[in-house]
Short mmCIF file of C-alpha atoms in Angstrom, two decimals:
data_model
loop_
_atom_site.label_atom_id
_atom_site.label_comp_id
_atom_site.label_asym_id
_atom_site.label_seq_id
_atom_site.Cartn_x
_atom_site.Cartn_y
_atom_site.Cartn_z
CA MET A 152 45.32 56.31 25.38
CA THR A 153 42.35 54.68 27.14
CA THR A 154 41.64 50.99 26.84
CA ALA A 155 38.71 51.70 24.54
CA GLU A 156 40.79 53.88 22.22
CA ARG A 157 43.54 51.31 22.13
CA THR A 158 40.98 48.63 21.33
CA GLU A 159 39.49 50.79 18.57
CA ALA A 160 42.90 51.40 17.05
CA GLU A 161 43.65 47.70 17.05
CA HIS A 162 40.34 47.01 15.40
CA ASP A 163 40.83 49.44 12.54
CA THR A 164 42.03 46.56 10.41
CA GLY A 165 38.41 45.33 10.39
CA ARG A 166 37.25 48.33 8.38
CA GLY A 167 36.29 48.02 4.74
CA ALA A 168 35.84 44.27 4.97
CA GLY A 169 33.30 44.47 2.13
CA LEU A 170 35.98 45.70 -0.26
CA THR A 171 39.12 43.85 0.72
CA PRO A 172 39.13 40.14 1.51
CA LEU A 173 40.67 39.68 4.95
CA THR A 174 42.10 36.36 6.13
CA PRO A 175 42.14 34.61 8.45
CA LEU A 176 38.71 35.37 9.87
CA THR A 177 39.42 34.36 13.46
CA PRO A 178 39.83 35.37 16.14
CA LEU A 179 37.73 38.50 15.78
CA ALA A 180 38.45 41.34 18.22
CA VAL A 181 35.38 42.59 20.15
CA PRO A 182 33.97 45.12 20.72
CA ALA A 183 34.40 45.47 16.96
CA THR A 184 34.36 48.87 15.26
CA ARG A 185 31.55 49.84 12.90
CA ALA A 186 32.57 50.82 9.38
CA GLU A 187 33.10 54.49 8.52
CA GLY A 188 29.92 55.87 6.98
CA CYS A 189 27.69 52.94 8.05
CA PRO A 190 26.69 53.92 11.60
CA PHE A 191 23.44 51.91 11.55
CA ASP A 192 25.10 48.64 10.58
CA PRO A 193 26.85 46.11 12.83
CA ALA A 194 30.65 46.01 12.56
CA PRO A 195 31.80 44.47 9.24
CA GLY A 196 33.80 41.79 11.04
CA VAL A 197 30.70 40.60 12.90
CA GLU A 198 28.60 40.64 9.72
CA ARG A 199 31.28 38.66 7.95
CA ALA A 200 31.42 36.16 10.81
CA ARG A 201 27.65 35.61 10.49
CA ARG A 202 28.00 34.83 6.78
CA GLU A 203 31.16 32.74 6.89
CA GLU A 204 31.70 31.36 10.39
CA PRO A 205 28.61 32.10 12.47
CA VAL A 206 30.02 30.66 15.71
CA THR A 207 33.54 32.00 15.87
CA ARG A 208 36.35 32.77 18.32
CA ALA A 209 36.73 36.36 19.52
CA THR A 210 39.36 38.22 21.52
CA LEU A 211 38.24 40.63 24.21
CA TRP A 212 39.85 43.90 25.35
CA ASP A 213 41.77 42.17 28.17
CA GLY A 214 43.25 39.54 25.86
CA SER A 215 40.88 36.79 27.01
CA THR A 216 38.93 34.85 24.40
CA CYS A 217 35.31 33.83 24.05
CA TRP A 218 32.87 32.58 21.41
CA LEU A 219 30.92 35.00 19.25
CA VAL A 220 27.48 33.75 18.20
CA THR A 221 26.05 35.80 15.35
CA ARG A 222 23.04 34.05 13.71
CA HIS A 223 19.43 34.50 14.74
CA GLN A 224 18.73 30.83 15.44
CA ASP A 225 22.03 30.20 17.25
CA VAL A 226 21.61 33.30 19.45
CA ARG A 227 18.09 32.16 20.37
CA GLU A 228 19.44 28.72 21.25
CA VAL A 229 22.15 30.07 23.53
CA LEU A 230 19.93 32.61 25.29
CA GLY A 231 17.13 30.07 25.66
CA ASP A 232 19.33 27.30 27.09
CA PRO A 233 19.80 27.12 30.89
CA ARG A 234 23.20 25.50 30.32
CA PHE A 235 24.42 29.00 29.47
CA SER A 236 24.68 31.04 32.65
CA ALA A 237 24.24 34.81 33.10
CA ASP A 238 26.16 34.66 36.41
CA ALA A 239 29.14 36.99 36.07
CA THR A 240 30.91 35.45 39.07
CA ARG A 241 31.47 32.17 37.18
CA PRO A 242 34.98 31.66 35.81
CA GLY A 243 35.10 32.23 32.06
CA PHE A 244 32.32 34.84 32.00
CA PRO A 245 33.21 37.29 29.19
CA PHE A 246 33.44 40.96 30.19
CA LEU A 247 33.28 43.66 27.53
CA THR A 248 34.91 46.30 29.72
CA ALA A 249 36.98 46.77 32.87
CA GLY A 250 33.91 48.45 34.37
CA GLY A 251 31.79 45.38 33.68
CA ARG A 252 34.32 43.20 35.47
CA GLU A 253 34.34 45.66 38.36
CA LEU A 254 30.52 45.54 38.65
CA ALA A 255 30.64 41.74 38.93
CA THR A 256 32.30 42.13 42.33
CA VAL A 257 29.23 43.76 43.91
CA LYS A 258 26.08 41.87 44.84
CA PRO A 259 24.34 41.13 41.53
CA THR A 260 20.80 41.96 40.47
CA PHE A 261 18.68 39.27 38.78
CA ILE A 262 20.04 40.24 35.35
CA ARG A 263 23.30 38.51 36.42
CA GLN A 264 21.70 35.56 38.21
CA ASP A 265 20.30 32.25 37.05
CA ASP A 266 17.04 30.54 37.95
CA PRO A 267 15.62 29.83 40.45
CA GLU A 268 16.94 32.99 42.20
CA HIS A 269 16.56 35.04 39.00
CA ALA A 270 12.93 34.00 38.56
CA ARG A 271 12.10 34.65 42.23
CA LEU A 272 13.39 38.23 42.07
CA ARG A 273 12.13 38.99 38.54
CA ARG A 274 8.63 37.87 39.43
CA MET A 275 8.48 40.61 42.05
CA LEU A 276 8.43 43.02 39.12
CA THR A 277 6.58 41.30 36.27
CA ALA A 278 3.19 42.64 37.36
CA GLU A 279 4.57 46.21 37.21
CA PHE A 280 5.34 45.95 33.48
CA MET A 281 2.49 43.75 32.25
CA VAL A 282 0.90 44.77 28.97
CA LYS A 283 -2.47 45.88 30.38
CA LYS A 284 -0.91 48.01 33.09
CA VAL A 285 1.50 49.70 30.70
CA GLU A 286 -1.18 50.24 28.03
CA ALA A 287 -3.19 52.10 30.67
CA MET A 288 -0.28 54.55 30.95
CA ARG A 289 -0.65 55.74 27.32
CA PRO A 290 -2.53 58.96 28.17
CA GLU A 291 0.08 59.88 30.78
CA VAL A 292 3.02 59.13 28.44
CA GLN A 293 1.27 61.12 25.69
CA ARG A 294 0.80 64.06 28.06
CA LEU A 295 4.50 64.00 28.98
CA ALA A 296 5.55 63.76 25.32
CA ASP A 297 3.34 66.70 24.37
CA GLY A 298 4.58 68.76 27.30
CA LEU A 299 8.21 68.17 26.30
CA LEU A 300 7.53 69.10 22.68
CA ASP A 301 5.60 72.22 23.77
CA ARG A 302 8.65 73.37 25.71
CA MET A 303 11.10 72.34 23.00
CA THR A 304 9.33 74.22 20.23
CA ALA A 305 8.22 77.33 22.17
CA GLY A 306 9.66 80.34 20.29
CA ARG A 307 12.43 78.24 18.69
CA ASP A 308 13.03 76.39 15.46
CA SER A 309 15.88 74.07 16.51
CA ALA A 310 17.02 72.03 19.52
CA ASP A 311 18.96 68.96 20.64
CA LEU A 312 16.38 66.20 20.42
CA VAL A 313 18.28 63.95 22.87
CA ALA A 314 18.47 66.53 25.67
CA GLU A 315 14.98 67.95 25.22
CA PHE A 316 12.83 65.00 24.23
CA ALA A 317 14.41 61.55 23.74
CA LEU A 318 16.08 61.39 27.18
CA PRO A 319 13.60 63.26 29.41
CA LEU A 320 10.57 61.29 28.18
CA PRO A 321 11.62 57.80 29.39
CA SER A 322 13.36 59.41 32.36
CA LEU A 323 10.16 61.11 33.52
CA VAL A 324 8.20 57.89 33.01
CA ILE A 325 10.59 55.61 34.93
CA CYS A 326 10.92 58.16 37.76
CA LEU A 327 7.14 58.28 38.02
CA LEU A 328 6.89 54.48 38.04
CA LEU A 329 9.65 53.98 40.59
CA GLY A 330 8.82 56.93 42.80
CA VAL A 331 12.22 58.57 42.21
CA PRO A 332 12.24 62.40 42.26
CA TYR A 333 12.85 63.58 38.67
CA ASP A 334 14.62 66.65 40.07
CA ASP A 335 17.60 64.37 40.79
CA HIS A 336 17.84 63.34 37.14
CA LYS A 337 21.22 64.98 36.50
CA PHE A 338 22.74 63.04 39.38
CA PHE A 339 21.60 59.60 38.24
CA GLN A 340 21.90 60.23 34.51
CA GLU A 341 25.58 61.10 34.93
CA ARG A 342 26.25 57.98 37.04
CA SER A 343 24.24 55.82 34.71
CA GLY A 344 26.31 57.14 31.77
CA LEU A 345 29.54 56.22 33.56
CA LEU A 346 28.30 52.70 34.27
CA LEU A 347 27.45 52.16 30.60
CA SER A 348 30.50 53.79 29.01
CA LEU A 349 33.07 51.47 27.48
CA ARG A 350 35.70 54.11 28.33
CA SER A 351 35.08 54.29 32.08
CA THR A 352 37.86 53.06 34.32
CA ALA A 353 37.17 50.47 37.03
CA GLU A 354 37.56 53.27 39.59
CA GLU A 355 34.96 55.50 37.87
CA VAL A 356 32.55 52.59 37.69
CA ARG A 357 33.12 51.75 41.35
CA THR A 358 32.41 55.34 42.44
CA ALA A 359 29.33 55.77 40.21
CA GLN A 360 27.97 52.44 41.40
CA GLU A 361 28.54 53.38 45.06
CA ASP A 362 26.88 56.81 44.57
CA LEU A 363 23.79 55.18 43.06
CA ARG A 364 23.73 52.46 45.71
CA ARG A 365 23.76 55.05 48.50
CA TYR A 366 21.16 57.25 46.80
CA LEU A 367 18.70 54.41 46.23
CA THR A 368 19.26 52.83 49.65
CA ARG A 369 18.40 56.18 51.25
CA LEU A 370 15.35 56.41 48.99
CA ALA A 371 14.23 52.89 50.02
CA GLU A 372 14.59 53.89 53.69
CA SER A 373 12.50 57.00 53.12
CA LYS A 374 9.77 55.00 51.33
CA ARG A 375 9.66 52.66 54.33
CA ARG A 376 8.78 55.68 56.53
CA ASP A 377 6.66 57.51 53.97
CA PRO A 378 5.31 55.18 51.27
CA ASP A 379 3.86 56.29 47.91
CA ASP A 380 2.38 54.22 45.06
CA GLY A 381 5.68 53.73 43.22
CA ILE A 382 7.51 50.44 42.59
CA ILE A 383 10.20 51.12 45.21
CA SER A 384 7.55 51.53 47.90
CA ARG A 385 5.82 48.35 46.79
CA LEU A 386 9.09 46.40 46.86
CA VAL A 387 9.79 47.70 50.37
CA ALA A 388 6.26 46.81 51.48
CA ARG A 389 6.60 43.17 50.33
CA GLY A 390 8.98 42.66 53.22
CA GLU A 391 11.03 40.05 51.32
CA LEU A 392 13.95 42.31 50.51
CA ASP A 393 16.17 44.50 52.67
CA ASP A 394 16.75 48.12 51.68
CA GLU A 395 20.05 47.24 50.02
CA GLU A 396 18.31 44.67 47.78
CA VAL A 397 15.54 47.12 46.94
CA SER A 398 18.26 49.63 46.12
CA SER A 399 19.99 47.36 43.59
CA MET A 400 16.69 46.45 41.93
CA GLY A 401 15.80 50.13 41.75
CA ARG A 402 19.20 50.91 40.26
CA LEU A 403 18.72 48.28 37.55
CA LEU A 404 15.28 49.63 36.62
CA LEU A 405 16.42 53.24 36.70
CA ILE A 406 19.36 52.61 34.37
CA ALA A 407 17.49 50.24 32.07
CA GLY A 408 14.54 52.61 31.87
CA HIS A 409 16.68 55.56 30.84
CA GLU A 410 19.29 54.74 28.32
CA THR A 411 17.55 52.20 26.16
CA THR A 412 14.39 54.06 25.16
CA ALA A 413 16.22 57.39 25.01
CA ASN A 414 18.73 56.07 22.50
CA MET A 415 16.12 54.16 20.52
CA THR A 416 14.03 57.35 20.19
CA ALA A 417 16.90 59.51 18.96
CA LEU A 418 18.42 56.85 16.72
CA SER A 419 15.01 55.96 15.25
CA THR A 420 14.40 59.61 14.39
CA LEU A 421 17.78 59.84 12.69
CA ALA A 422 17.26 56.54 10.81
CA LEU A 423 13.91 57.79 9.49
CA LEU A 424 15.40 61.14 8.43
CA ARG A 425 18.10 59.18 6.56
CA ASN A 426 15.45 57.03 4.86
CA PRO A 427 13.04 59.69 3.52
CA ASP A 428 10.97 57.17 1.53
CA GLN A 429 10.26 55.23 4.76
CA LEU A 430 9.56 58.46 6.64
CA LYS A 431 7.09 59.47 3.93
CA ARG A 432 5.31 56.10 4.15
CA LEU A 433 5.01 56.40 7.91
CA ARG A 434 3.72 59.98 7.76
CA ALA A 435 1.17 58.98 5.12
CA ASP A 436 -0.11 56.05 7.19
CA PRO A 437 0.27 56.46 10.97
CA SER A 438 -1.32 53.01 11.45
CA LEU A 439 2.12 51.66 10.47
CA VAL A 440 3.65 53.04 13.67
CA LYS A 441 3.45 49.86 15.78
CA GLY A 442 5.07 47.74 13.09
CA ALA A 443 7.57 50.50 12.29
CA VAL A 444 8.73 50.55 15.92
CA GLU A 445 9.38 46.76 15.77
CA GLU A 446 11.30 47.28 12.53
CA LEU A 447 13.33 50.12 14.06
CA LEU A 448 14.09 47.91 17.07
CA ARG A 449 15.30 45.19 14.69
CA TYR A 450 17.22 47.46 12.35
CA LEU A 451 18.95 49.51 15.06
CA THR A 452 19.38 46.91 17.89
CA ILE A 453 21.06 49.30 20.31
CA ILE A 454 22.60 46.59 22.54
CA HIS A 455 25.42 46.62 20.04
CA ASN A 456 28.20 44.56 21.59
CA GLY A 457 26.25 41.46 22.46
CA LEU A 458 24.90 39.69 25.52
CA PRO A 459 27.43 37.70 27.60
CA ARG A 460 26.92 34.14 28.89
CA VAL A 461 29.17 31.33 30.10
CA ALA A 462 28.63 27.62 29.36
CA THR A 463 28.12 25.39 32.41
CA GLU A 464 28.29 22.18 30.33
CA ASP A 465 29.64 21.26 26.89
CA VAL A 466 26.99 22.41 24.38
CA THR A 467 26.98 22.25 20.57
CA ILE A 468 25.77 25.44 18.88
CA GLY A 469 25.77 25.85 15.10
CA GLY A 470 27.96 22.77 14.78
CA ARG A 471 30.63 24.05 17.21
CA THR A 472 31.20 22.55 20.62
CA ILE A 473 31.35 25.17 23.33
CA ARG A 474 33.07 23.71 26.40
CA ALA A 475 31.97 24.15 30.00
CA GLY A 476 33.60 27.32 31.37
CA GLU A 477 33.91 29.04 27.98
CA GLY A 478 32.38 32.48 27.52
CA VAL A 479 29.92 33.37 24.76
CA LEU A 480 28.83 36.73 23.35
CA CYS A 481 25.50 36.75 21.52
CA THR A 482 25.49 39.62 19.03
CA LEU A 483 21.86 40.67 18.83
CA ASN A 484 22.47 43.27 16.11
CA SER A 485 23.97 40.75 13.75
CA ALA A 486 21.21 38.20 14.50
CA ASN A 487 18.61 40.84 13.69
CA ARG A 488 20.16 41.35 10.24
CA ASP A 489 20.09 37.61 9.49
CA ASP A 490 18.82 37.29 5.89
CA GLY A 491 17.38 33.85 6.57
CA VAL A 492 14.86 35.39 8.98
CA PHE A 493 14.62 38.96 7.67
CA PRO A 494 15.12 38.95 3.88
CA GLY A 495 16.93 42.11 2.76
CA GLY A 496 17.57 42.73 6.46
CA ASP A 497 20.14 45.49 5.87
CA ALA A 498 17.35 47.78 4.65
CA LEU A 499 14.90 49.65 6.87
CA ASP A 500 11.37 48.74 5.78
CA VAL A 501 8.61 50.15 8.01
CA GLY A 502 6.10 47.77 6.40
CA ARG A 503 8.06 44.64 7.32
CA ASP A 504 6.79 42.06 9.83
CA ALA A 505 9.76 42.32 12.20
CA ARG A 506 8.16 40.76 15.26
CA ARG A 507 10.70 37.93 15.43
CA HIS A 508 13.51 40.38 16.18
CA ILE A 509 15.47 39.81 19.37
CA ALA A 510 16.39 43.43 20.14
CA PHE A 511 15.04 42.86 23.67
CA GLY A 512 17.17 39.71 24.01
CA PHE A 513 15.73 36.22 24.27
CA GLY A 514 15.23 33.57 26.94
CA VAL A 515 14.17 34.12 30.55
CA HIS A 516 16.25 37.31 30.81
CA GLN A 517 14.44 38.98 27.92
CA CYS A 518 13.75 42.65 28.73
CA LEU A 519 11.17 42.95 31.45
CA GLY A 520 10.29 46.51 30.45
CA GLN A 521 9.55 45.78 26.80
CA PRO A 522 5.82 46.57 26.95
CA LEU A 523 6.72 49.97 28.42
CA ALA A 524 9.50 50.54 25.88
CA ARG A 525 7.02 49.81 23.07
CA VAL A 526 4.41 52.24 24.36
CA GLU A 527 7.04 54.96 24.85
CA LEU A 528 8.57 54.46 21.41
CA GLN A 529 5.22 54.29 19.61
CA ILE A 530 4.12 57.54 21.27
CA ALA A 531 7.48 59.26 20.79
CA VAL A 532 7.71 58.45 17.06
CA GLU A 533 4.05 59.16 16.29
CA THR A 534 4.02 62.45 18.22
CA LEU A 535 7.28 63.72 16.72
CA LEU A 536 6.21 63.02 13.15
CA ARG A 537 2.72 64.44 13.63
CA ARG A 538 3.71 67.61 15.46
CA LEU A 539 6.88 68.43 13.50
CA PRO A 540 6.09 67.94 9.80
CA GLY A 541 9.23 69.86 8.79
CA LEU A 542 11.58 67.88 11.09
CA ARG A 543 15.13 67.74 9.72
CA LEU A 544 18.72 67.31 10.85
CA ALA A 545 20.28 70.67 11.79
CA ILE A 546 23.91 69.58 11.22
CA PRO A 547 25.57 67.55 8.46
CA PHE A 548 24.99 63.83 8.99
CA GLU A 549 28.79 63.34 9.05
CA ASP A 550 28.97 65.51 12.18
CA VAL A 551 26.54 63.42 14.25
CA ARG A 552 28.41 61.87 17.22
CA PHE A 553 27.47 58.20 17.50
CA ARG A 554 27.87 56.29 20.78
CA HIS A 555 30.54 53.85 19.62
CA ASP A 556 31.96 54.13 23.12
CA MET A 557 28.83 53.05 24.99
CA GLY A 558 27.33 49.65 25.76
CA ILE A 559 24.04 51.02 24.46
CA TYR A 560 24.36 52.50 20.99
CA GLY A 561 22.79 55.75 19.86
CA VAL A 562 23.81 59.36 19.43
CA HIS A 563 25.29 61.69 22.05
CA ALA A 564 23.22 64.58 20.69
CA LEU A 565 20.82 65.09 17.80
CA PRO A 566 20.52 68.73 16.69
CA VAL A 567 17.28 69.02 14.73
CA ALA A 568 15.25 71.86 13.20
CA TRP A 569 11.58 72.01 12.14
CA MET B 223 -5.32 23.56 17.36
CA ARG B 224 -4.90 23.07 21.08
CA VAL B 225 -2.74 25.57 23.01
CA HIS B 226 -0.73 24.68 26.12
CA ILE B 227 1.03 27.04 28.48
CA ASP B 228 3.62 26.39 31.17
CA GLN B 229 3.27 29.00 33.91
CA GLU B 230 6.44 27.75 35.61
CA LYS B 231 8.53 28.62 32.56
CA CYS B 232 6.84 31.97 31.85
CA CYS B 233 9.01 35.05 32.51
CA GLY B 234 6.21 37.58 32.07
CA ALA B 235 7.68 39.43 29.06
CA GLY B 236 4.15 39.76 27.65
CA SER B 237 4.89 39.26 23.97
CA CYS B 238 2.12 36.62 23.62
CA VAL B 239 -0.48 39.15 24.79
CA LEU B 240 0.62 41.52 22.04
CA SER B 241 0.46 38.80 19.38
CA ALA B 242 -2.84 37.18 20.35
CA PRO B 243 -4.76 39.09 23.04
CA GLU B 244 -7.84 36.92 22.38
CA VAL B 245 -5.88 33.82 23.45
CA PHE B 246 -3.40 35.03 26.09
CA ASP B 247 -3.58 37.33 29.07
CA GLN B 248 -1.40 38.03 32.11
CA ARG B 249 -2.24 37.33 35.77
CA GLU B 250 -2.91 40.59 37.63
CA GLU B 251 -0.75 39.72 40.64
CA ASP B 252 2.45 38.64 38.87
CA GLY B 253 2.13 39.09 35.08
CA ILE B 254 2.41 35.35 34.41
CA VAL B 255 0.65 34.05 31.28
CA VAL B 256 -3.01 33.01 31.46
CA LEU B 257 -4.71 31.00 28.71
CA LEU B 258 -8.07 32.51 27.65
CA ASP B 259 -8.86 30.11 24.82
CA ALA B 260 -7.23 26.67 24.62
CA GLU B 261 -8.82 25.90 21.22
CA PRO B 262 -8.78 29.19 19.31
CA PRO B 263 -10.62 29.51 15.98
CA ALA B 264 -8.67 29.15 12.72
CA GLY B 265 -8.53 32.89 12.20
CA LEU B 266 -6.23 33.19 15.23
CA HIS B 267 -3.87 30.30 14.41
CA ASP B 268 -1.24 32.49 12.73
CA ALA B 269 -1.21 34.85 15.71
CA VAL B 270 -0.80 31.90 18.10
CA HIS B 271 2.07 30.48 16.02
CA GLU B 272 3.69 33.90 16.18
CA ALA B 273 3.26 33.93 19.97
CA VAL B 274 4.93 30.50 20.17
CA ALA B 275 7.80 31.68 17.97
CA ILE B 276 8.53 34.83 19.94
CA CYS B 277 7.93 33.55 23.49
CA PRO B 278 11.39 34.01 25.05
CA ALA B 279 10.87 31.29 27.66
CA ALA B 280 9.36 28.59 25.38
CA ALA B 281 6.33 28.57 27.70
CA ILE B 282 3.73 28.09 24.93
CA SER B 283 3.19 25.03 22.75
CA VAL B 284 0.47 23.94 20.32
CA GLU B 285 -0.89 20.61 19.18
CA GLN B 286 -2.10 20.64 15.60
CA ALA B 287 -5.43 19.13 14.58
CA ASP B 288 -5.35 16.06 12.31
CA ARG B 289 -7.22 16.02 8.95
CA ALA B 290 -10.49 15.26 10.68
CA GLY B 291 -10.05 18.35 12.82
CA ARG B 292 -9.28 16.45 16.03
CA VAL B 293 -6.43 17.62 18.20
#
């Protein structure tokens, strides 16, 4: 039995919390298991914590403990407060997996650093993802989306939407932006999957990480000799980073650019198919697409196990004192269902003003690529609905394999017909 | 309403530009927030409040006008 399976088995007691009162509430085991039949909803234990004890103790896979912060306002406070560190080398930092702990031993990227170093490195990339620049990419993203759908639908009436559309679209876009050859996509998608799987062993993570490091370092070297107009070339040309540093930044962007949008696209499609009234509204009024994408981001919140931080001083959050050196997990999915901010938040409502969602995180680490993710998702959803008016699930909903085992939630495959 | 920005705090996420493009822009060279209109008309106040609420780095603040309309 793998660690993840063992953890799941131990967490089975959390199921059906809505029917049977369970006491005591704490400590909650995380990652917590979602309830059978409710794959779009956060785990019942986490939902219950938000209602009854919003800042609560949790037990991690390795037996260590941390705080779980579950409400919208409290999560924003933690992620916006520099007294909570993102530095995984600090004692007390909460790891969700053995692989995560393994990754903390290699030189970190800015996602696991604090200011001022974080800001210095992040600012080398902010211009690449600014709204105007990304908006200018719409025609190119649209062309890629149409090309993928042309191929997917040619002479066929069914396909796996993940393999043929949801994954290749953001993959093609991030490869183009970075200057990474898309032909290598199998190589880095497999490694990226291992890095993000909750089931990977420390050894698998170490090997995948080393493969990617070597691949991107070689790529950085080649861009130094033969530059193009991609981000990797521009980072090399700045002269502030060595090839190894360019490599780790490239790795971060490559992984982040793949898995997030791919899973949001597939899961959004499935959520709309499961909510036919919302799908009908969206088809009837395509001007709702921008707002619908924000609502889907809120409702689905694919970073499903929470963002880790560690307190560097004693801080009071939601009436609880978190001591210096104690770990905190901010559950974004639970915060995005907070009724106080999103009334009736457990329902998908494509007409809702969901802009205050924190699906991209919050604070100075908030997703750098969010303007790109928005453009990709808006185009993906609009194009799919417009071009495939008969889109439907090709297997029973019960047979869809959800990514309970991955740090980024979604579906492993989505067989659809049209 | 008077709008203030803190370019030191800004992390370039760009959410303000999406909320109120008439008031906020991003610097070409590094994506850091630029203020286009420090005293936006009333019709844009809701959008600016939204930008303040969703700014992940708390880099935007507003001063409200008093009853006489002074800020």
